[in-house]
Amino acid sequence: MKRCTKILASLSFIVSFFITAVSWERDFDFGIKDLCFYHPHTAPLNLNVDWSFFRHIERPTGMTVYVWPQQGEDNYRRFLTHTLSNVTLNLEAGYYDAFVFNQSDSEYSTIEFHNLDDYSKAEARVIQVKSNWFSTKGPDTKVGATPEWLALDCITDIEVTDEMVAKAEEEFLSTLPEANGQNKKREVTKSQNEVGPLVPKSIIKNIDVYVHMENIMFLRSSLGAIGDLAEGCYISTCEPTERMVTHTLESWSLEYDKNENGGVDFYRGSIKASLSTFGLPAGHTGKPEENFLLVKLLLVDNETILQVEFPIGDLLADLNSYNGTKVDENGRPIWPEIHVYWPEPLPEVEPVGGGNGGFDVGVDDWGDEVVTILPML
């Protein structure tokens, strides 16, 4: 009987010890799990962003921030947010590089992002497309899509110190209940680690192209292309890449000049088209022959096609200096304009079907092409 009593007492002690141990483990686990969840220890940085130089071009609905550590082989971090003014980055002690752009990279349909695992090599590139009418000059000639608006800014050498991490740990521990079990929290002054502001500006440039001509009443439709423009940009420097693409101009508008009396001059006028681009490629020197503007005209007989190549590299020499920050009196961004002049009056041809002809921005059928390539005067 005594032996059974001893056994029961032992079992009771073991069960009691086990319950107590579990209780201790649970109490201890409360702090350890939180601390391990917090590990590796980080400090919060509030990265501020100012979109004031981009909102008059496009109003972003979100932004993406990429952050790369300068030390070790750790991967980059990607932060997406619909908050445009700032984003909180929780980072370990060390130095970091970062950039911000509007929207998320997955929202772009005509721009692709490459080499995002390497801050110095990260690129944004326009995608390649096929043109129904433009014939490339060789296998190295690419036709680029019209890029969407992209605004960028970069920052280097963001420092997270051990003191900042220690302060963040102290703030975290101050949120835990005190050891006396009274759920009292220590009062700790919150740290404010501010970075920036970053001020994204448009990497995409707009070009307005004007082609002036005489006998413009005989023009039915037009097509155009500008060659040897930058394919993309290096994100860490916001500088254009060396690779080049051609952008086509397929939507034109016509405007007649005014005559001496202020009325419409149906013989003289201009056609206008716009394109968006990453700008001039790296190494551009501003020589006329570095870029060409190809213009093809279909006349009202639906048969005569004229074609001219204008050397315009010198007219684009300052293109990369435009980023949409300069605005007119109405708050609209100022972009560069190119004005070229058709070398001779358009031939006086009979409109197809005997009608009055007229300019059409959407002509798909260019008839049986009889192309006349005019020399520049």
PDB file of N, CA and C in Angstrom, residues 62 114 126 183 191 205 269 304 365:
ATOM      1  N   GLY A  62      -0.283  54.385 -57.594  1.00  0.00           N
ATOM      2  CA  GLY A  62       0.534  53.576 -56.709  1.00  0.00           C
ATOM      3  C   GLY A  62       1.994  53.739 -57.076  1.00  0.00           C
ATOM      4  N   HIS A 114      14.362  44.568 -66.633  1.00  0.00           N
ATOM      5  CA  HIS A 114      15.368  43.512 -66.732  1.00  0.00           C
ATOM      6  C   HIS A 114      16.454  43.717 -65.675  1.00  0.00           C
ATOM      7  N   VAL A 126      11.633  49.294 -73.735  1.00  0.00           N
ATOM      8  CA  VAL A 126      10.388  49.235 -74.489  1.00  0.00           C
ATOM      9  C   VAL A 126      10.329  47.886 -75.205  1.00  0.00           C
ATOM     10  N   ASN A 183       0.632  43.814 -17.301  1.00  0.00           N
ATOM     11  CA  ASN A 183       0.376  44.313 -18.648  1.00  0.00           C
ATOM     12  C   ASN A 183       0.684  45.795 -18.801  1.00  0.00           C
ATOM     13  N   SER A 191      11.346  56.536 -32.404  1.00  0.00           N
ATOM     14  CA  SER A 191      12.351  57.145 -33.282  1.00  0.00           C
ATOM     15  C   SER A 191      11.740  57.460 -34.639  1.00  0.00           C
ATOM     16  N   LYS A 205      10.129  60.836 -72.839  1.00  0.00           N
ATOM     17  CA  LYS A 205      10.037  62.150 -73.470  1.00  0.00           C
ATOM     18  C   LYS A 205       9.005  62.093 -74.592  1.00  0.00           C
ATOM     19  N   GLY A 269       0.063  74.304 -95.403  1.00  0.00           N
ATOM     20  CA  GLY A 269      -0.284  73.833 -94.063  1.00  0.00           C
ATOM     21  C   GLY A 269       0.751  72.841 -93.558  1.00  0.00           C
ATOM     22  N   THR A 304      -0.462  57.745-105.783  1.00  0.00           N
ATOM     23  CA  THR A 304       0.838  58.395-105.677  1.00  0.00           C
ATOM     24  C   THR A 304       1.308  58.432-104.230  1.00  0.00           C
ATOM     25  N   ASP A 365      -5.970  51.421 -96.758  1.00  0.00           N
ATOM     26  CA  ASP A 365      -5.687  51.004 -98.125  1.00  0.00           C
ATOM     27  C   ASP A 365      -4.953  52.116 -98.852  1.00  0.00           C
TER      28      ASP A 365
END
